[in-house]
Short mmCIF file of N, CA and C in Angstrom, two decimals:
data_model
loop_
_atom_site.label_atom_id
_atom_site.label_comp_id
_atom_site.label_asym_id
_atom_site.label_seq_id
_atom_site.Cartn_x
_atom_site.Cartn_y
_atom_site.Cartn_z
N GLN X 91 -29.12 28.45 -177.39
CA GLN X 91 -29.23 27.06 -177.41
C GLN X 91 -28.99 26.05 -176.61
N VAL X 92 -30.01 25.20 -176.40
CA VAL X 92 -30.23 24.31 -175.21
C VAL X 92 -29.67 23.10 -175.48
N HIS X 93 -28.85 22.04 -174.72
CA HIS X 93 -28.58 21.10 -175.12
C HIS X 93 -29.05 19.69 -173.96
N LEU X 94 -30.04 18.96 -174.64
CA LEU X 94 -30.22 18.00 -173.82
C LEU X 94 -29.94 16.84 -173.55
N VAL X 95 -30.14 16.07 -172.30
CA VAL X 95 -29.26 14.67 -171.95
C VAL X 95 -29.92 13.99 -171.24
N GLU X 96 -30.74 13.03 -172.03
CA GLU X 96 -31.66 11.85 -171.34
C GLU X 96 -30.96 11.03 -170.39
N SER X 97 -31.47 10.54 -169.46
CA SER X 97 -30.72 9.49 -168.46
C SER X 97 -31.94 8.68 -167.67
N GLY X 98 -31.67 7.41 -167.56
CA GLY X 98 -32.30 6.39 -166.45
C GLY X 98 -32.83 5.50 -167.25
N GLY X 99 -33.02 5.25 -168.88
CA GLY X 99 -33.38 4.15 -169.58
C GLY X 99 -32.85 3.08 -168.91
N GLY X 100 -33.52 1.83 -169.96
CA GLY X 100 -33.00 0.85 -169.50
C GLY X 100 -33.97 -0.58 -169.89
N LEU X 101 -33.69 -1.64 -168.75
CA LEU X 101 -34.47 -2.58 -169.46
C LEU X 101 -35.56 -3.12 -168.23
N VAL X 102 -36.56 -2.94 -168.33
CA VAL X 102 -37.40 -3.38 -166.97
C VAL X 102 -38.54 -4.53 -167.44
N GLN X 103 -39.14 -5.47 -166.35
CA GLN X 103 -40.24 -6.27 -166.66
C GLN X 103 -41.55 -4.75 -166.44
N ALA X 104 -42.43 -5.99 -167.21
CA ALA X 104 -43.78 -5.48 -167.52
C ALA X 104 -44.63 -5.14 -165.99
N GLY X 105 -44.88 -4.01 -166.20
CA GLY X 105 -45.34 -4.11 -164.64
C GLY X 105 -44.69 -3.30 -163.36
N GLY X 106 -43.18 -2.94 -164.04
CA GLY X 106 -42.25 -2.11 -163.21
C GLY X 106 -42.50 -0.73 -163.15
N SER X 107 -41.39 -0.10 -163.23
CA SER X 107 -41.13 1.45 -163.31
C SER X 107 -39.83 1.68 -164.06
N LEU X 108 -39.54 2.96 -164.39
CA LEU X 108 -38.76 3.79 -164.58
C LEU X 108 -38.93 5.16 -164.44
N ARG X 109 -37.90 5.91 -164.01
CA ARG X 109 -37.95 7.53 -163.94
C ARG X 109 -36.69 7.80 -165.12
N LEU X 110 -37.38 8.37 -166.15
CA LEU X 110 -36.63 9.26 -166.98
C LEU X 110 -36.08 10.72 -166.51
N SER X 111 -35.01 11.05 -166.81
CA SER X 111 -34.35 12.45 -166.40
C SER X 111 -33.91 12.77 -167.61
N CYS X 112 -34.15 14.06 -167.77
CA CYS X 112 -33.44 14.84 -169.09
C CYS X 112 -32.66 16.18 -168.24
N ALA X 113 -31.96 16.40 -168.51
CA ALA X 113 -31.03 17.38 -167.88
C ALA X 113 -30.95 18.59 -169.09
N ALA X 114 -31.32 19.97 -168.70
CA ALA X 114 -30.81 20.98 -169.64
C ALA X 114 -29.57 22.03 -169.36
N SER X 115 -28.80 22.05 -170.86
CA SER X 115 -27.72 23.08 -170.42
C SER X 115 -27.78 23.91 -171.44
N GLY X 116 -26.83 24.75 -171.70
CA GLY X 116 -26.78 26.19 -172.44
C GLY X 116 -27.48 27.40 -171.53
N ARG X 117 -28.94 27.31 -171.27
CA ARG X 117 -29.34 28.17 -170.91
C ARG X 117 -30.70 27.56 -170.14
N THR X 118 -31.28 28.39 -169.11
CA THR X 118 -31.91 28.06 -168.43
C THR X 118 -33.46 27.81 -168.84
N PHE X 119 -34.31 26.56 -169.02
CA PHE X 119 -35.57 26.06 -169.83
C PHE X 119 -36.60 26.62 -169.33
N SER X 120 -36.32 27.46 -168.22
CA SER X 120 -37.63 27.80 -166.96
C SER X 120 -38.82 28.69 -167.57
N SER X 121 -38.98 28.78 -169.24
CA SER X 121 -39.80 29.85 -169.99
C SER X 121 -40.09 28.44 -171.05
N ASP X 122 -39.45 27.54 -171.16
CA ASP X 122 -40.05 26.42 -171.95
C ASP X 122 -40.64 25.39 -171.48
N ALA X 123 -41.68 24.98 -172.42
CA ALA X 123 -42.51 24.06 -172.26
C ALA X 123 -41.50 22.70 -172.27
N MET X 124 -42.13 22.01 -171.82
CA MET X 124 -40.62 20.77 -172.17
C MET X 124 -41.96 19.10 -172.17
N GLY X 125 -41.40 18.34 -173.33
CA GLY X 125 -41.89 17.38 -173.22
C GLY X 125 -41.35 15.95 -173.69
N TRP X 126 -42.26 14.93 -173.87
CA TRP X 126 -41.21 13.66 -174.11
C TRP X 126 -42.21 13.09 -175.25
N PHE X 127 -41.29 12.15 -175.91
CA PHE X 127 -41.63 11.54 -176.92
C PHE X 127 -41.05 10.33 -177.23
N ARG X 128 -41.80 9.49 -178.18
CA ARG X 128 -41.28 8.36 -178.15
C ARG X 128 -41.23 7.62 -179.73
N GLN X 129 -40.61 6.55 -179.79
CA GLN X 129 -40.58 6.35 -181.22
C GLN X 129 -40.12 4.63 -181.08
N ALA X 130 -41.14 3.81 -181.55
CA ALA X 130 -40.91 2.93 -181.41
C ALA X 130 -40.53 1.95 -183.16
N PRO X 131 -39.62 0.72 -182.86
CA PRO X 131 -39.15 0.57 -184.07
C PRO X 131 -40.13 0.18 -185.08
N GLY X 132 -39.88 0.75 -186.37
CA GLY X 132 -40.86 1.01 -187.65
C GLY X 132 -42.04 1.75 -187.66
N GLN X 133 -41.98 2.73 -186.21
CA GLN X 133 -43.05 3.77 -186.15
C GLN X 133 -42.43 5.19 -186.03
N GLU X 134 -43.65 5.83 -186.52
CA GLU X 134 -42.78 7.36 -186.39
C GLU X 134 -43.13 7.83 -185.03
N ARG X 135 -41.94 8.90 -184.43
CA ARG X 135 -42.10 9.23 -183.29
C ARG X 135 -43.48 10.12 -182.85
N LYS X 136 -43.97 9.79 -181.49
CA LYS X 136 -45.38 10.11 -181.01
C LYS X 136 -45.10 10.63 -179.66
N PHE X 137 -45.95 11.78 -179.31
CA PHE X 137 -46.02 12.64 -178.72
C PHE X 137 -46.30 11.49 -177.16
N VAL X 138 -45.82 11.96 -176.15
CA VAL X 138 -46.46 10.84 -174.89
C VAL X 138 -46.81 11.79 -173.99
N ILE X 139 -45.92 12.80 -173.12
CA ILE X 139 -46.42 14.12 -172.40
C ILE X 139 -45.67 15.03 -172.51
N SER X 140 -46.38 16.23 -171.86
CA SER X 140 -45.65 17.33 -171.57
C SER X 140 -45.94 18.25 -170.53
N ILE X 141 -45.32 19.20 -170.23
CA ILE X 141 -45.46 20.28 -168.97
C ILE X 141 -45.49 21.25 -169.48
N SER X 142 -46.20 22.72 -169.18
CA SER X 142 -45.82 23.83 -169.28
C SER X 142 -44.65 24.32 -168.72
N TRP X 143 -44.47 25.72 -169.08
CA TRP X 143 -43.09 26.11 -168.78
C TRP X 143 -43.38 26.78 -166.80
N ASN X 144 -44.41 26.72 -166.19
CA ASN X 144 -44.53 27.07 -164.99
C ASN X 144 -45.09 25.60 -164.25
N ALA X 145 -44.98 24.49 -164.88
CA ALA X 145 -46.17 23.19 -164.28
C ALA X 145 -47.46 23.42 -163.94
N GLY X 146 -47.92 24.16 -164.64
CA GLY X 146 -49.32 24.85 -164.37
C GLY X 146 -50.16 23.36 -165.20
N ARG X 147 -49.66 23.29 -166.23
CA ARG X 147 -50.53 22.18 -167.34
C ARG X 147 -49.52 21.15 -167.56
N THR X 148 -50.26 20.00 -167.80
CA THR X 148 -49.72 19.18 -168.53
C THR X 148 -50.79 18.12 -169.75
N TYR X 149 -50.32 17.67 -170.48
CA TYR X 149 -50.84 17.16 -171.14
C TYR X 149 -50.19 15.30 -171.70
N TYR X 150 -51.39 14.69 -171.57
CA TYR X 150 -50.89 13.09 -171.90
C TYR X 150 -51.52 12.73 -172.97
N ALA X 151 -50.97 11.50 -173.34
CA ALA X 151 -51.38 10.56 -174.73
C ALA X 151 -52.08 9.77 -174.07
N ASP X 152 -53.30 9.49 -174.75
CA ASP X 152 -54.34 8.54 -174.06
C ASP X 152 -53.51 6.84 -173.44
N SER X 153 -52.70 6.49 -174.23
CA SER X 153 -51.92 5.61 -173.85
C SER X 153 -51.21 5.48 -172.31
N VAL X 154 -50.76 6.37 -171.87
CA VAL X 154 -50.08 6.68 -170.57
C VAL X 154 -50.95 7.50 -169.44
N LYS X 155 -52.17 7.58 -169.92
CA LYS X 155 -52.77 8.42 -168.82
C LYS X 155 -53.01 7.32 -167.57
N GLY X 156 -52.93 7.73 -166.54
CA GLY X 156 -52.90 6.93 -165.34
C GLY X 156 -51.41 6.08 -164.89
N ARG X 157 -50.48 6.34 -165.88
CA ARG X 157 -49.47 5.59 -165.50
C ARG X 157 -47.93 6.18 -165.59
N PHE X 158 -47.92 7.21 -166.40
CA PHE X 158 -46.84 8.26 -166.46
C PHE X 158 -47.35 9.46 -165.97
N THR X 159 -46.03 10.18 -165.34
CA THR X 159 -46.47 11.32 -164.93
C THR X 159 -45.07 12.33 -165.10
N ILE X 160 -45.23 13.77 -165.53
CA ILE X 160 -44.22 14.50 -165.87
C ILE X 160 -43.87 15.48 -164.79
N SER X 161 -42.81 15.96 -164.62
CA SER X 161 -42.29 16.94 -163.60
C SER X 161 -41.59 17.44 -163.82
N ARG X 162 -41.42 18.58 -163.38
CA ARG X 162 -40.00 19.57 -163.81
C ARG X 162 -39.22 20.61 -162.23
N ASP X 163 -38.27 20.85 -162.37
CA ASP X 163 -37.39 21.23 -161.54
C ASP X 163 -36.65 22.44 -162.17
N ASN X 164 -37.04 23.47 -162.20
CA ASN X 164 -36.26 24.59 -163.32
C ASN X 164 -34.91 25.17 -162.64
N ALA X 165 -35.17 24.92 -160.93
CA ALA X 165 -34.04 25.17 -160.43
C ALA X 165 -32.72 24.34 -160.85
N LYS X 166 -33.16 23.19 -161.22
CA LYS X 166 -32.20 22.24 -161.43
C LYS X 166 -32.13 21.92 -163.23
N ASN X 167 -33.04 22.67 -163.65
CA ASN X 167 -32.64 22.84 -165.31
C ASN X 167 -33.00 21.10 -165.57
N THR X 168 -33.94 20.44 -164.94
CA THR X 168 -34.51 19.05 -165.57
C THR X 168 -35.88 18.72 -165.20
N VAL X 169 -36.10 17.91 -165.82
CA VAL X 169 -37.50 17.04 -166.50
C VAL X 169 -37.57 15.89 -166.48
N TYR X 170 -38.41 15.37 -165.57
CA TYR X 170 -38.57 13.93 -165.26
C TYR X 170 -40.08 13.33 -165.96
N LEU X 171 -39.76 11.92 -166.33
CA LEU X 171 -40.38 11.26 -166.75
C LEU X 171 -40.53 10.06 -165.84
N GLN X 172 -42.02 10.00 -164.88
CA GLN X 172 -41.94 8.58 -163.70
C GLN X 172 -43.04 7.69 -164.75
N MET X 173 -42.35 6.57 -164.97
CA MET X 173 -43.06 5.41 -165.78
C MET X 173 -43.66 4.36 -165.14
N ASN X 174 -44.49 4.34 -164.78
CA ASN X 174 -45.38 3.18 -163.91
C ASN X 174 -45.88 2.27 -164.82
N SER X 175 -46.63 0.83 -163.81
CA SER X 175 -47.08 -0.26 -164.70
C SER X 175 -46.79 -0.30 -166.38
N LEU X 176 -45.49 -0.58 -166.49
CA LEU X 176 -44.85 -0.15 -167.72
C LEU X 176 -45.55 -1.68 -168.57
N LYS X 177 -45.70 -1.36 -169.93
CA LYS X 177 -45.95 -2.48 -170.83
C LYS X 177 -45.23 -2.33 -172.02
N PRO X 178 -45.24 -3.86 -172.17
CA PRO X 178 -44.02 -4.20 -173.36
C PRO X 178 -44.79 -3.08 -174.38
N GLU X 179 -45.57 -2.66 -174.94
CA GLU X 179 -45.72 -1.71 -175.93
C GLU X 179 -45.35 -0.25 -175.55
N ASP X 180 -44.93 0.14 -174.50
CA ASP X 180 -43.93 0.69 -174.14
C ASP X 180 -42.78 1.18 -174.49
N THR X 181 -42.33 -0.13 -174.88
CA THR X 181 -40.98 -0.12 -175.43
C THR X 181 -40.55 0.80 -176.35
N ALA X 182 -39.54 1.50 -176.42
CA ALA X 182 -39.08 2.65 -177.53
C ALA X 182 -38.22 3.67 -177.38
N VAL X 183 -37.86 4.19 -177.91
CA VAL X 183 -36.71 5.30 -178.05
C VAL X 183 -37.34 6.44 -177.43
N TYR X 184 -36.95 7.04 -175.75
CA TYR X 184 -37.65 8.35 -175.64
C TYR X 184 -36.84 9.36 -175.85
N TYR X 185 -37.20 10.23 -176.39
CA TYR X 185 -37.01 11.70 -176.36
C TYR X 185 -37.40 12.59 -175.51
N CYS X 186 -36.74 13.56 -175.10
CA CYS X 186 -37.06 15.02 -174.36
C CYS X 186 -36.54 16.11 -175.25
N ALA X 187 -37.60 16.80 -175.13
CA ALA X 187 -37.59 17.79 -176.12
C ALA X 187 -38.32 19.37 -175.69
N GLY X 188 -37.64 20.66 -176.31
CA GLY X 188 -38.34 21.68 -175.42
C GLY X 188 -39.24 22.60 -176.43
N LYS X 189 -40.09 23.46 -175.89
CA LYS X 189 -40.39 24.51 -176.78
C LYS X 189 -40.44 25.74 -176.34
N SER X 190 -39.55 26.66 -176.86
CA SER X 190 -39.34 28.43 -176.23
C SER X 190 -40.80 28.67 -176.34
N ARG X 191 -41.10 29.20 -174.81
CA ARG X 191 -42.33 29.88 -174.63
C ARG X 191 -43.42 29.00 -174.85
N GLY X 192 -43.43 27.89 -175.01
CA GLY X 192 -44.72 26.86 -175.53
C GLY X 192 -45.20 26.60 -174.09
N LEU X 193 -46.46 26.21 -174.79
CA LEU X 193 -47.40 26.03 -173.71
C LEU X 193 -47.32 24.34 -173.49
N GLY X 194 -46.90 23.44 -174.01
CA GLY X 194 -46.65 21.99 -174.11
C GLY X 194 -48.15 21.59 -174.88
N LEU X 195 -48.14 21.97 -175.58
CA LEU X 195 -49.44 21.54 -176.28
C LEU X 195 -48.97 20.07 -176.97
N PRO X 196 -49.73 19.05 -177.56
CA PRO X 196 -49.14 17.96 -177.91
C PRO X 196 -49.01 18.22 -179.41
N SER X 197 -49.89 19.62 -180.15
CA SER X 197 -49.26 19.92 -181.42
C SER X 197 -48.39 20.84 -181.67
N ASP X 198 -47.48 21.41 -180.68
CA ASP X 198 -46.47 22.27 -180.56
C ASP X 198 -45.37 21.70 -181.32
N LYS X 199 -44.99 22.39 -182.28
CA LYS X 199 -43.46 21.74 -182.70
C LYS X 199 -42.33 22.44 -182.03
N TYR X 200 -41.68 21.21 -181.58
CA TYR X 200 -40.49 21.52 -180.43
C TYR X 200 -39.52 22.49 -181.24
N ASP X 201 -38.72 22.84 -180.30
CA ASP X 201 -37.52 23.68 -180.95
C ASP X 201 -35.98 23.16 -180.75
N TYR X 202 -35.73 21.95 -179.78
CA TYR X 202 -34.64 21.24 -179.24
C TYR X 202 -35.22 20.11 -178.77
N TRP X 203 -34.06 19.36 -178.79
CA TRP X 203 -34.23 17.59 -178.75
C TRP X 203 -32.89 17.37 -178.16
N GLY X 204 -33.19 15.99 -177.32
CA GLY X 204 -32.06 15.15 -176.60
C GLY X 204 -32.18 14.05 -177.54
N GLN X 205 -30.70 13.24 -177.48
CA GLN X 205 -30.46 12.22 -178.15
C GLN X 205 -31.20 11.04 -178.21
N GLY X 206 -32.05 11.18 -177.08
CA GLY X 206 -33.13 9.51 -177.18
C GLY X 206 -32.24 8.74 -176.18
N ILE X 207 -33.37 7.97 -175.61
CA ILE X 207 -32.69 6.90 -174.79
C ILE X 207 -33.52 5.74 -174.61
N GLN X 208 -32.90 4.47 -175.10
CA GLN X 208 -33.93 3.33 -174.99
C GLN X 208 -34.57 2.71 -173.61
N VAL X 209 -35.74 2.60 -173.48
CA VAL X 209 -36.44 1.77 -172.64
C VAL X 209 -37.11 0.84 -173.24
N THR X 210 -36.65 -0.56 -172.59
CA THR X 210 -37.21 -2.07 -172.82
C THR X 210 -37.94 -2.43 -171.82
N VAL X 211 -39.36 -2.72 -172.35
CA VAL X 211 -40.22 -3.44 -171.32
C VAL X 211 -40.36 -4.98 -172.01
N SER X 212 -39.90 -5.95 -170.66
CA SER X 212 -39.76 -7.22 -171.31
C SER X 212 -41.28 -7.73 -170.76
N SER X 213 -41.97 -8.89 -171.15
CA SER X 213 -42.70 -9.56 -171.16
C SER X 213 -42.97 -10.47 -170.24
#
């Protein structure tokens, strides 16, 4: 069982940057694809970005291409989400998730999830 804890969220002005971290514990996640999802008030949770187990492939939602990047440090069992040029519409609860032996495809059904962390972008 993998336990995920997100950190690094908060309030930022439009145009600013934040870096979210997601630390895994329980077992190594080095064979798992990792992804970030977000849920804005009144909306469904949506795919944002993901990375394959070996960081060889990444997938992005169109809305974040060119602004968000994902990376992972398997030695630290941590995945990161760097968010630049933030917009008010990026405001949401961000969730980290893992897919055992997954490729990180946006359509994958992820196996385990963090509790989520709030990101608020003010205009």
